[in-house]
Structures are given as structure tokens and as C-alpha cells.
Amino acid sequence: MNTYEPVMGLEVHVELNTKSKMFCRCSADYFGKGPNTHTCPVCLGLPGSLPFINKEAINKCIQIGLALNCEVSEKSLFERKNYFYPDLPKGYQISQYRWPLCINGKITLENRKVIRINRVHQEEDTGKLTHQGGETLIDFNRSGVPLVEIVTEPDFREVKEIRDYAKKLQQLLRYLGVSNADMEKGDMRLEANVSVRQVQSSKFKVQNELPKYRIELKNINSFRFMVAAVEYEIKRQIKALEKGEKLAQETRGWDEDKKCTYLQRSKEEAHDYRYFPEPDLPELIIDSQNIKKTRDSLPELPWDKSKRYESELEIKKADAQILTDPKELADFFEAVLEHGKKHGVGVKEIANYLINKRVDINSVLPTQIIEDIKGKKVGVIGDKEELEKIAKEVIDENPNLVIVYREGKTTVIMVLVGAVMKKTLGKADAAKVREILVELLNDPGV
Ligand code: ADP
Ligand code: MG
Ligand code: ZN
């Protein structure tokens, strides 16, 4: 039995959250809108209409490229990718091929491995087809929405690396605020390319040669399905090679019911896109000043933030990762830290509180967290001594109730318990408070 290893590369499509579409003024916010209400002659591909470039989209594409350590090309070009399918009214998609906007990037995974990014290019989305009882309905609202394609080199060797990469990318896109990156809504779509090769017996031999084929897994809309499809595919390919079969380039889909991949398109039918430069658009020129400006204005990236929490705040790696995902939680955490400083509540306590309580940051204010932590201290940490102190205060503040109690009307103790609880912000144990109050009230010396 031979040993095999998978060789995998990922292509990810990301829909940008720009106000308007890539080449026209139509609103790009189409989700849940009536079919074909966000259209115009440009995105419907009507003759005589001319596209123009959306600057906001280009800027967001550059942000993604820079965050992935790419070189941004000062000169890039749009090209026509020709194919006939009803989701594209023009008969071609405007994309980038030979001169992409961003190239040669890299990203580091959890296992310290570096994945090379081949390109980050700008293109446009297609319309949406719905097949219904022998008929096909077309909605062009999505046609022309800015789409960025991020392509890695075939550097993945383990399925968990793919998952890690996709998660990291999603987190990055959300940090940059360039896309909602919601997989269910199709904001982020993964395509995995999978092949397997025999592992050479000598460990010292560097393996550079890629398998001569690759299977492209398409239209998979969740991390879980992607992992399942890739795992299935690796096993299927190894089995085929062991049987002496020759594998060829194919596109396959994932059947979630049968838990297997199935053939969608084989090499014989592969498209020839006949790319050529888009004659209706100028070259895309980005001057280096602008690239620098964009680079300088990038937010702190999730992995940098997480590392900073580890080194500056001495937070454990796992906790730092929780606190930096999503960015809103990190922002909230930092706001709580600020208040904590003023009230002598430390980093560890705040971090633990946020993590253990799974605080819903949308329903509380940072100041409340500090109050809660301080309140909790009395009941749980400060305990008896602290509570006694507060109980004595309450007794001093309510001489009349004390007299009434001592005269035999002991039910008034509940009012005193209530007063103590109020001072502790409800974080003390009421039964214990009652016990302490009874003790104090029965002590004639108090
Ligand atoms: P296409 O548009 O034809 O799919 P791309 O260049 O956009 O071509 O994407 C090719 C993808 O396939 C890249 O992610 C690349 O890393 C990956 N890839 C290339 N060769 C192999 C291989 N032998 N096995 C697995 N993946 C591969
Ligand atoms: Mg592909
Ligand atoms: Zn339009």
C-alpha cells in the first residue's frame, strides 16, 4: 500500500458590500429585494450602454490584497471572459486575467504554515437563476455586483488547513469591513481544487511536482460541507489511483444527502473563455501614493490584534483569539478595559468575565460590565467581611428599622436585606446577607 498526500488550492469569491454595482450606479444591496428591481442598461447588457469603474470596489479589493501581503499592481486591466449562459446578459463577464490588481501575497495559518496567495482580482457577479418545474427564472439584481476572487497556490496539505484558511479569510474580510462574508447568503463562496500524489519514500527529497490533474469542487456553501467534500474527494482519488485508474481534470459538486461528490463537468467540456482586454474600460492605474495611503489606513488585523493581546496584556492565546473575534467584541473588550483602569478592575478579570459569561455585547454597556464585576466581588470574592461592612452601613443608615426589629417585628429585616442587596448591585447571596444581618442585629454592641 502506498502513502498519499493531498495537494489542494482554494479559490474564494467575495461579494463586496459597496453601495453601487461594479460598472453602473445600481444599488448593490440586492438581498431580499424584488427580482430585477436593481437593474439598468449597463448591468442588463443592453447594446450601447457603457460601463465605468466603481472606485469604492477597487479600493476594497486593494485593502484585501494589502492585508494578504500582496503587491498591488500600479497598472492592471479588465478583460472579457466570454461564455454563453443566461446568468450573464452580456455574453461575457468583466474580470481580470493576465493583469490582476493584486498578486503574490501570503497568509500564515495556525500551524505556522505560510500559504501563498496567487492573486486577488476584481470582477463582477452574475445574475441568479432559479429553476422551477422545467422553467428557468432570472433575477439580474446580482448581475454586476462587485466580486473579488482570491486564489491561493496549491499549498494546502491537510483538510484542517483549508478550514483554518477559510475562517481566517472570513474574519479578515469582516475586520476590513469590505464584505459581510456570510456564506449562507453567498457573500463568500469557496471552491477547492484537490489532487493527491504519492509521498516519496525519502523524507529529504523536496516534492515540487504537482499532480497532472485537479478536481475542482464547486458551489459549496458552508465550511462544513466543504470539509466533508474535500475529505470524501481525497479518499475517492486515492482509491482510484490504487486501482490503477488515471484521474483527469473535472468539476464536481457535493451531494449532502448522499454524502458524496458527483461529476458536473469534465475536461472535454471545459470552457475556452477567449479572454481579451475590455475595450470599453481604460487601464486601471493606481498611483503608489494611493496604495500607501490605503496601506496606512488598514485597521489592526485580527491576527496582529490577537498577538498584541498575548504580549501586551498577557492573555492566553486561546482567550486572545476568542476576544478578537469578531472585531466588535475586541472593541467592546478594549472599552471595558478603559473603564476597568479607572475602577481598579484588571485585564484578567475582565477577559474571564467576558469569555465565561458569553456576554451579549449588544445588550450591555462597557460600564455595566465593570459594575457587574465589582458587584460580584462582594458576593463571591469579598464575602463575609465585605458583606458585614455593607450590612453595618445599612444598619447605621436605618436606625428606626433597627428599633422596630429589636422590638420584635422581625419581618422588617427584609427591608434591610433589600438595602444591602441594592448596594451590592444584586450580586450577593440574599440568604447569607440575612444571616449576617440577624447576627449583627442580635449583637447589642452594634
Ligand atoms: P481556474 O480558474 O481554471 O480554476 P485558477 O488559476 O483560478 O484556475 O485556479 C486554480 C486553482 O487550482 C488554484 O487555487 C491552484 O492553487 C489550484 N491548483 C493548481 N494545481 C493544482 C493541483 N495539481 N492540485 C490541486 N490544486 C491545484
Ligand atoms: Mg477555478
Ligand atoms: Zn445597473
Coordinates of C-alpha atoms and ligand atoms in Angstrom, one line a residue:
M1 CA 0.0 0.0 0.0
N2 CA 1.4 3.4 -1.0
T3 CA 1.1 6.5 1.1
Y4 CA -0.5 9.5 -0.5
E5 CA -0.9 13.2 0.4
P6 CA -3.5 15.6 -0.9
V7 CA -2.5 18.8 -2.7
M8 CA -5.0 21.5 -2.5
G9 CA -5.6 25.1 -3.6
L10 CA -8.5 27.4 -2.8
E11 CA -10.4 29.9 -4.9
V12 CA -12.7 32.2 -2.9
H13 CA -15.2 34.6 -4.3
V14 CA -16.2 37.5 -2.1
E15 CA -19.0 39.9 -2.8
L16 CA -18.1 43.4 -1.7
N17 CA -20.5 45.5 0.3
T18 CA -20.2 48.6 -1.8
K19 CA -23.1 51.0 -2.3
S20 CA -23.4 50.5 -6.0
K21 CA -22.5 47.8 -8.5
M22 CA -19.1 47.4 -10.2
F23 CA -19.8 49.1 -13.5
C24 CA -23.1 51.1 -13.1
R25 CA -25.0 53.1 -10.5
C26 CA -27.5 50.4 -9.5
S27 CA -27.6 49.6 -5.8
A28 CA -25.5 46.6 -4.9
D29 CA -27.7 45.9 -1.9
Y30 CA -30.0 43.4 -3.6
F31 CA -30.6 40.8 -0.8
G32 CA -34.3 40.2 -0.4
K33 CA -35.3 42.9 -3.0
G34 CA -37.9 42.2 -5.7
P35 CA -36.5 40.4 -8.7
N36 CA -35.0 42.7 -11.4
T37 CA -35.6 45.9 -9.5
H38 CA -31.9 46.8 -9.3
T39 CA -31.1 46.9 -12.9
C40 CA -30.2 49.3 -15.7
P41 CA -29.0 49.1 -19.3
V42 CA -25.4 48.5 -18.2
C43 CA -26.0 45.5 -15.9
L44 CA -28.6 44.2 -18.2
G45 CA -26.0 44.2 -21.0
L46 CA -28.1 46.3 -23.4
P47 CA -26.4 47.4 -26.6
G48 CA -24.9 50.9 -26.5
S49 CA -24.5 51.0 -22.7
L50 CA -21.0 51.7 -21.3
P51 CA -19.5 50.5 -18.0
F52 CA -17.5 52.7 -15.7
I53 CA -15.3 51.6 -12.8
N54 CA -16.5 51.7 -9.2
K55 CA -13.7 53.3 -7.2
E56 CA -15.0 52.1 -3.8
A57 CA -14.8 48.5 -5.0
I58 CA -11.3 48.9 -6.3
N59 CA -10.3 50.4 -3.0
K60 CA -11.8 47.5 -1.1
C61 CA -10.1 45.0 -3.4
I62 CA -6.8 46.7 -2.7
Q63 CA -7.4 46.6 1.0
I64 CA -7.9 42.8 0.8
G65 CA -4.8 42.5 -1.3
L66 CA -2.6 44.5 1.1
A67 CA -4.0 42.7 4.2
L68 CA -2.9 39.5 2.4
N69 CA 0.6 40.9 1.8
C70 CA 0.1 41.2 -2.0
E71 CA 1.9 43.5 -4.3
V72 CA -0.7 46.0 -5.8
S73 CA -0.2 46.5 -9.5
E74 CA 0.1 50.1 -10.4
K75 CA -1.3 49.2 -13.8
S76 CA -3.9 46.5 -14.2
L77 CA -6.5 45.6 -16.8
F78 CA -10.1 44.4 -17.1
E79 CA -10.7 41.6 -19.6
R80 CA -13.8 40.0 -21.1
K81 CA -14.3 36.4 -20.1
N82 CA -16.6 35.1 -22.8
Y83 CA -19.2 32.4 -22.2
F84 CA -22.8 31.9 -23.0
Y85 CA -25.1 31.2 -20.1
P86 CA -28.3 33.1 -19.3
D87 CA -26.9 34.4 -15.9
L88 CA -24.8 36.8 -17.9
P89 CA -26.7 39.1 -20.2
K90 CA -23.7 40.5 -22.0
G91 CA -22.4 37.1 -23.0
Y92 CA -19.2 37.8 -21.1
Q93 CA -18.1 38.6 -17.6
I94 CA -15.8 41.6 -17.0
S95 CA -12.9 40.1 -15.0
Q96 CA -9.2 40.3 -14.6
Y97 CA -6.9 37.6 -16.0
R98 CA -3.5 38.5 -17.3
W99 CA -3.1 41.7 -15.3
P100 CA -4.8 41.3 -11.9
L101 CA -4.9 44.1 -9.4
C102 CA -3.1 42.3 -6.6
I103 CA -0.6 39.4 -6.8
N104 CA 2.0 37.4 -4.8
G105 CA 0.6 37.5 -1.3
K106 CA 0.8 35.2 1.6
I107 CA -1.1 34.3 4.8
T108 CA 0.1 32.4 7.9
L109 CA -2.1 29.6 9.3
E110 CA -2.5 28.5 12.9
N111 CA 0.1 25.8 12.4
R112 CA 2.6 28.5 11.3
K113 CA 2.5 27.3 7.7
V114 CA 2.6 30.0 5.0
I115 CA 0.1 29.8 2.2
R116 CA 1.0 31.7 -0.9
I117 CA -1.7 33.9 -2.4
N118 CA -1.5 33.8 -6.2
R119 CA -3.8 36.7 -6.9
V120 CA -6.6 38.9 -5.6
H121 CA -8.5 40.3 -8.6
Q122 CA -11.7 42.3 -9.3
E123 CA -14.6 41.1 -11.3
E124 CA -18.4 41.2 -11.3
D125 CA -21.1 38.8 -10.1
T126 CA -23.6 37.2 -12.4
G127 CA -27.4 37.1 -12.2
K128 CA -29.3 34.5 -10.2
L129 CA -31.1 31.6 -11.9
T130 CA -33.9 29.7 -10.3
H131 CA -35.0 26.5 -11.9
Q132 CA -38.7 25.9 -11.4
G133 CA -40.6 23.0 -12.9
G134 CA -39.0 22.9 -16.3
E135 CA -38.6 26.7 -16.4
T136 CA -35.8 29.0 -15.5
L137 CA -36.4 32.4 -13.9
I138 CA -33.7 35.0 -14.0
D139 CA -33.0 37.8 -11.5
F140 CA -30.4 40.3 -12.6
N141 CA -30.2 42.2 -9.3
R142 CA -27.0 40.5 -8.5
S143 CA -25.6 40.9 -12.0
G144 CA -22.7 43.4 -11.9
V145 CA -22.3 43.4 -8.1
P146 CA -18.5 43.7 -7.3
L147 CA -16.9 40.4 -6.7
V148 CA -13.3 39.8 -5.7
E149 CA -11.6 36.5 -6.3
I150 CA -8.8 35.3 -4.0
V151 CA -6.8 32.4 -5.4
T152 CA -4.1 30.5 -3.4
E153 CA -1.3 28.4 -4.7
P154 CA -1.8 24.7 -4.2
D155 CA -0.1 24.8 -0.8
F156 CA -2.6 23.1 1.4
R157 CA -1.7 19.5 2.6
E158 CA -4.3 19.0 5.3
V159 CA -8.0 19.5 5.3
K160 CA -7.9 21.4 8.6
E161 CA -5.6 23.9 6.9
I162 CA -8.3 24.6 4.4
R163 CA -10.9 25.2 7.1
D164 CA -8.5 27.4 9.0
Y165 CA -7.7 29.5 5.9
A166 CA -11.3 30.0 5.0
K167 CA -12.2 31.0 8.6
K168 CA -9.2 33.4 8.8
L169 CA -10.2 34.9 5.5
Q170 CA -13.8 35.4 6.6
Q171 CA -12.6 37.1 9.8
L172 CA -10.2 39.4 7.8
L173 CA -13.0 40.5 5.4
R174 CA -15.2 41.4 8.3
Y175 CA -12.3 43.3 10.1
L176 CA -11.7 45.2 6.9
G177 CA -15.4 45.8 6.7
V178 CA -15.4 45.1 2.9
S179 CA -17.9 42.3 2.9
N180 CA -20.4 40.6 5.3
A181 CA -18.7 37.4 4.2
D182 CA -21.9 35.5 5.1
M183 CA -21.6 32.1 3.5
E184 CA -25.4 31.3 3.6
K185 CA -26.2 34.5 1.8
G186 CA -23.5 33.7 -0.8
D187 CA -21.3 36.7 0.1
M188 CA -18.4 34.3 0.4
R189 CA -18.1 31.2 -1.9
L190 CA -15.4 28.6 -1.7
E191 CA -14.0 26.4 -4.4
A192 CA -11.5 23.8 -3.5
N193 CA -9.1 22.2 -6.0
V194 CA -8.0 18.8 -4.9
S195 CA -5.5 16.2 -6.2
V196 CA -3.4 13.6 -4.5
R197 CA 0.1 12.4 -5.0
Q198 CA 2.3 9.5 -3.7
V199 CA 4.6 10.5 -0.9
Q200 CA 8.1 9.8 -1.8
S201 CA 9.9 7.4 0.5
S202 CA 12.8 9.7 1.1
K203 CA 11.9 12.4 3.6
F204 CA 14.8 14.6 2.3
K205 CA 13.6 14.8 -1.2
V206 CA 11.7 18.0 -1.8
Q207 CA 8.5 17.4 -3.6
N208 CA 7.7 20.0 -6.1
E209 CA 5.9 18.2 -8.8
L210 CA 2.2 18.7 -8.8
P211 CA -0.2 16.1 -10.0
K212 CA -1.2 16.5 -13.6
Y213 CA -4.9 16.8 -12.9
R214 CA -7.0 18.6 -10.3
I215 CA -10.6 18.2 -9.3
E216 CA -12.5 21.4 -8.7
L217 CA -15.2 21.3 -6.0
K218 CA -17.8 24.0 -6.8
N219 CA -20.9 25.6 -5.3
I220 CA -20.4 24.5 -1.8
N221 CA -22.0 27.0 0.6
S222 CA -20.7 26.1 4.1
F223 CA -17.4 25.3 5.8
R224 CA -18.8 22.0 7.0
F225 CA -19.8 20.8 3.5
M226 CA -16.5 22.0 2.1
V227 CA -14.6 19.9 4.6
A228 CA -16.8 16.9 4.0
A229 CA -16.5 17.2 0.2
V230 CA -12.7 17.5 0.3
E231 CA -12.3 14.6 2.7
Y232 CA -14.5 12.4 0.5
E233 CA -12.6 13.5 -2.6
I234 CA -9.2 12.6 -1.2
K235 CA -10.4 9.1 -0.3
R236 CA -12.1 8.7 -3.7
Q237 CA -9.0 9.8 -5.6
I238 CA -6.6 7.6 -3.6
K239 CA -8.9 4.6 -4.2
A240 CA -8.9 5.3 -7.9
L241 CA -5.1 5.6 -8.1
E242 CA -4.7 2.4 -6.1
K243 CA -6.8 0.7 -8.7
G244 CA -4.5 2.0 -11.4
E245 CA -7.0 4.5 -12.8
K246 CA -5.9 7.7 -14.3
L247 CA -7.6 10.8 -13.0
A248 CA -8.5 13.7 -15.2
Q249 CA -9.5 17.3 -14.7
E250 CA -13.1 17.6 -13.6
T251 CA -15.5 19.8 -11.8
R252 CA -17.6 18.1 -9.1
G253 CA -20.3 19.1 -6.7
W254 CA -21.3 17.9 -3.3
D255 CA -24.4 15.9 -2.6
E256 CA -25.2 16.4 1.0
D257 CA -27.9 13.8 1.1
K258 CA -25.8 11.0 -0.3
K259 CA -22.6 12.5 1.3
C260 CA -20.6 12.2 -1.9
T261 CA -19.2 14.3 -4.7
Y262 CA -20.6 13.9 -8.2
L263 CA -19.4 14.8 -11.7
Q264 CA -20.6 18.2 -13.0
R265 CA -18.3 18.8 -15.9
S266 CA -15.3 17.0 -17.4
K267 CA -12.3 18.4 -19.2
E268 CA -13.7 17.7 -22.6
E269 CA -16.4 20.2 -21.9
A270 CA -14.1 22.8 -20.3
H271 CA -14.7 26.3 -21.4
D272 CA -12.4 28.3 -23.6
Y273 CA -13.1 31.8 -22.4
R274 CA -11.3 33.7 -25.1
Y275 CA -10.1 36.4 -22.8
F276 CA -9.3 39.8 -24.4
P277 CA -9.0 43.3 -22.9
E278 CA -12.2 45.0 -22.3
P279 CA -12.3 47.8 -24.9
D280 CA -14.9 49.9 -23.1
L281 CA -12.8 50.4 -20.0
P282 CA -9.5 52.2 -19.5
E283 CA -6.4 50.6 -17.9
L284 CA -6.7 50.7 -14.2
I285 CA -3.9 53.0 -12.9
I286 CA -3.3 53.2 -9.2
D287 CA -0.5 55.5 -8.1
S288 CA 1.8 54.4 -5.4
Q289 CA 0.8 57.3 -3.1
N290 CA -2.7 55.9 -3.1
I291 CA -1.5 52.4 -2.3
K292 CA 0.5 53.8 0.6
K293 CA -2.5 55.7 1.9
T294 CA -4.6 52.6 1.8
R295 CA -1.9 50.6 3.5
D296 CA -1.6 53.2 6.3
S297 CA -5.3 53.2 6.9
L298 CA -5.8 49.5 7.3
P299 CA -7.2 48.6 10.7
E300 CA -5.2 46.4 13.0
L301 CA -5.6 42.9 11.5
P302 CA -7.2 40.1 13.6
W303 CA -4.0 38.0 14.0
D304 CA -2.0 41.1 14.9
K305 CA -4.5 42.2 17.5
S306 CA -4.6 38.7 19.0
K307 CA -0.8 38.6 19.2
R308 CA -0.8 42.0 20.9
Y309 CA -3.3 40.8 23.5
E310 CA -0.9 37.9 24.2
S311 CA 2.2 40.0 24.5
E312 CA 0.9 43.3 25.9
L313 CA -2.0 42.1 28.0
E314 CA -0.6 38.7 28.9
I315 CA -3.7 37.0 27.8
K316 CA -3.6 33.3 26.8
K317 CA -3.5 32.6 23.1
A318 CA -6.9 30.8 23.1
D319 CA -8.5 33.6 25.0
A320 CA -6.9 36.3 22.9
Q321 CA -8.4 34.6 19.8
I322 CA -11.9 34.5 21.4
L323 CA -11.7 38.2 22.4
T324 CA -10.6 39.3 18.9
D325 CA -13.4 37.5 17.0
P326 CA -15.5 39.3 16.0
K327 CA -13.9 42.8 15.9
E328 CA -16.9 44.2 17.7
L329 CA -16.1 42.0 20.7
A330 CA -12.4 43.3 20.6
D331 CA -13.6 46.9 20.5
F332 CA -16.0 46.2 23.4
F333 CA -13.3 44.5 25.4
E334 CA -11.0 47.4 24.9
A335 CA -13.7 49.9 26.0
V336 CA -14.3 47.8 29.2
L337 CA -10.5 47.8 29.8
E338 CA -10.6 51.6 29.8
H339 CA -13.3 51.7 32.4
G340 CA -11.6 49.0 34.4
K341 CA -8.5 51.1 34.7
K342 CA -10.5 53.8 36.4
H343 CA -12.0 51.4 38.9
G344 CA -9.1 49.1 39.6
V345 CA -10.5 46.1 37.7
G346 CA -7.8 44.3 35.9
V347 CA -7.4 42.7 32.4
K348 CA -7.6 39.1 33.6
E349 CA -10.9 39.6 35.5
I350 CA -12.4 41.4 32.5
A351 CA -11.3 38.9 30.0
N352 CA -12.5 36.0 32.1
Y353 CA -15.8 37.7 32.7
L354 CA -16.5 38.4 29.0
I355 CA -15.4 34.9 28.0
N356 CA -17.1 32.9 30.7
K357 CA -20.4 34.8 30.8
R358 CA -20.6 34.9 27.0
V359 CA -21.7 38.5 27.4
D360 CA -24.0 39.7 24.6
I361 CA -22.2 42.9 23.8
N362 CA -25.2 44.4 22.0
S363 CA -27.3 44.4 25.1
V364 CA -25.0 45.9 27.8
L365 CA -22.6 48.8 28.1
P366 CA -18.9 48.5 28.9
T367 CA -19.5 50.4 32.2
Q368 CA -22.1 47.9 33.2
I369 CA -19.5 45.1 32.9
I370 CA -17.3 46.9 35.4
E371 CA -20.2 47.4 37.8
D372 CA -21.1 43.7 37.5
I373 CA -17.6 42.6 38.2
K374 CA -17.3 44.9 41.2
G375 CA -20.7 43.8 42.5
K376 CA -19.8 40.1 42.0
K377 CA -16.6 40.6 44.0
V378 CA -18.7 41.4 47.2
G379 CA -20.8 38.2 46.9
V380 CA -18.3 35.8 45.7
I381 CA -14.9 37.2 46.5
G382 CA -15.0 39.7 49.3
D383 CA -17.6 37.6 51.0
K384 CA -18.3 37.7 54.7
E385 CA -16.1 40.6 55.7
E386 CA -17.2 42.8 52.8
L387 CA -20.8 41.9 53.3
E388 CA -20.6 42.7 57.1
K389 CA -19.2 46.1 56.3
I390 CA -22.1 46.9 53.9
A391 CA -24.6 45.4 56.4
K392 CA -23.2 47.7 59.1
E393 CA -23.6 50.7 56.8
V394 CA -27.2 49.8 56.2
I395 CA -27.9 49.3 59.9
D396 CA -26.4 52.8 60.6
E397 CA -28.5 54.3 57.9
N398 CA -31.7 52.8 59.2
P399 CA -31.9 53.3 63.0
N400 CA -35.6 53.3 63.0
L401 CA -35.9 49.9 61.4
V402 CA -33.4 48.5 63.8
I403 CA -35.5 49.7 66.7
V404 CA -38.6 48.1 65.1
Y405 CA -36.8 44.9 64.6
R406 CA -35.4 44.8 68.1
E407 CA -38.9 45.4 69.4
G408 CA -39.9 42.1 67.9
K409 CA -41.2 43.0 64.4
T410 CA -38.5 40.8 62.8
T411 CA -40.1 40.9 59.3
V412 CA -38.6 44.3 58.7
I413 CA -35.3 42.5 58.2
M414 CA -36.3 42.0 54.6
V415 CA -36.2 45.8 54.0
L416 CA -32.6 45.8 55.3
V417 CA -31.7 42.7 53.2
G418 CA -33.1 44.6 50.2
A419 CA -30.9 47.7 51.1
V420 CA -27.8 45.5 51.3
M421 CA -28.6 43.8 48.0
K422 CA -29.0 47.1 46.4
K423 CA -25.6 48.3 47.5
T424 CA -24.0 45.1 46.1
L425 CA -25.8 45.5 42.8
G426 CA -27.7 42.3 43.5
K427 CA -24.5 40.2 43.4
A428 CA -24.6 39.0 47.0
D429 CA -26.4 35.9 48.2
A430 CA -29.6 37.1 49.9
A431 CA -29.7 34.2 52.4
K432 CA -26.2 35.0 53.5
V433 CA -27.0 38.7 53.8
R434 CA -29.9 37.8 56.0
E435 CA -27.8 35.6 58.2
I436 CA -25.2 38.4 58.7
L437 CA -27.9 41.0 59.4
V438 CA -29.6 38.7 62.0
E439 CA -26.2 38.2 63.7
L440 CA -25.5 41.9 63.8
L441 CA -29.0 42.9 65.0
N442 CA -28.9 40.4 67.8
D443 CA -25.5 41.8 68.9
P444 CA -26.3 44.6 71.3
G445 CA -22.9 46.1 70.7
V446 CA -23.8 47.1 67.1
Ligands
ADP1 P1 -9.3 28.2 -12.9 O1 -10.0 29.5 -13.0 O2 -9.1 27.5 -14.1 O3 -9.9 27.3 -11.8 P2 -7.3 29.3 -11.2 O4 -5.8 29.6 -11.6 O5 -8.2 30.5 -10.9 O6 -7.8 28.5 -12.4 O7 -7.3 28.4 -10.0 C1 -6.6 27.2 -10.0 C2 -6.6 26.7 -8.5 O8 -6.2 25.3 -8.5 C3 -5.6 27.4 -7.6 O9 -6.2 27.6 -6.4 C4 -4.5 26.4 -7.5 O10 -3.8 26.5 -6.3 C5 -5.1 25.1 -7.7 N1 -4.3 24.0 -8.2 C6 -3.5 24.1 -9.3 N2 -2.9 22.9 -9.5 C7 -3.4 22.0 -8.6 C8 -3.2 20.7 -8.3 N3 -2.4 19.9 -9.0 N4 -3.9 20.1 -7.3 C9 -4.7 20.9 -6.5 N5 -4.9 22.2 -6.8 C10 -4.3 22.8 -7.8
MG2 MG -11.4 27.6 -10.7
ZN3 ZN -27.1 48.6 -13.3

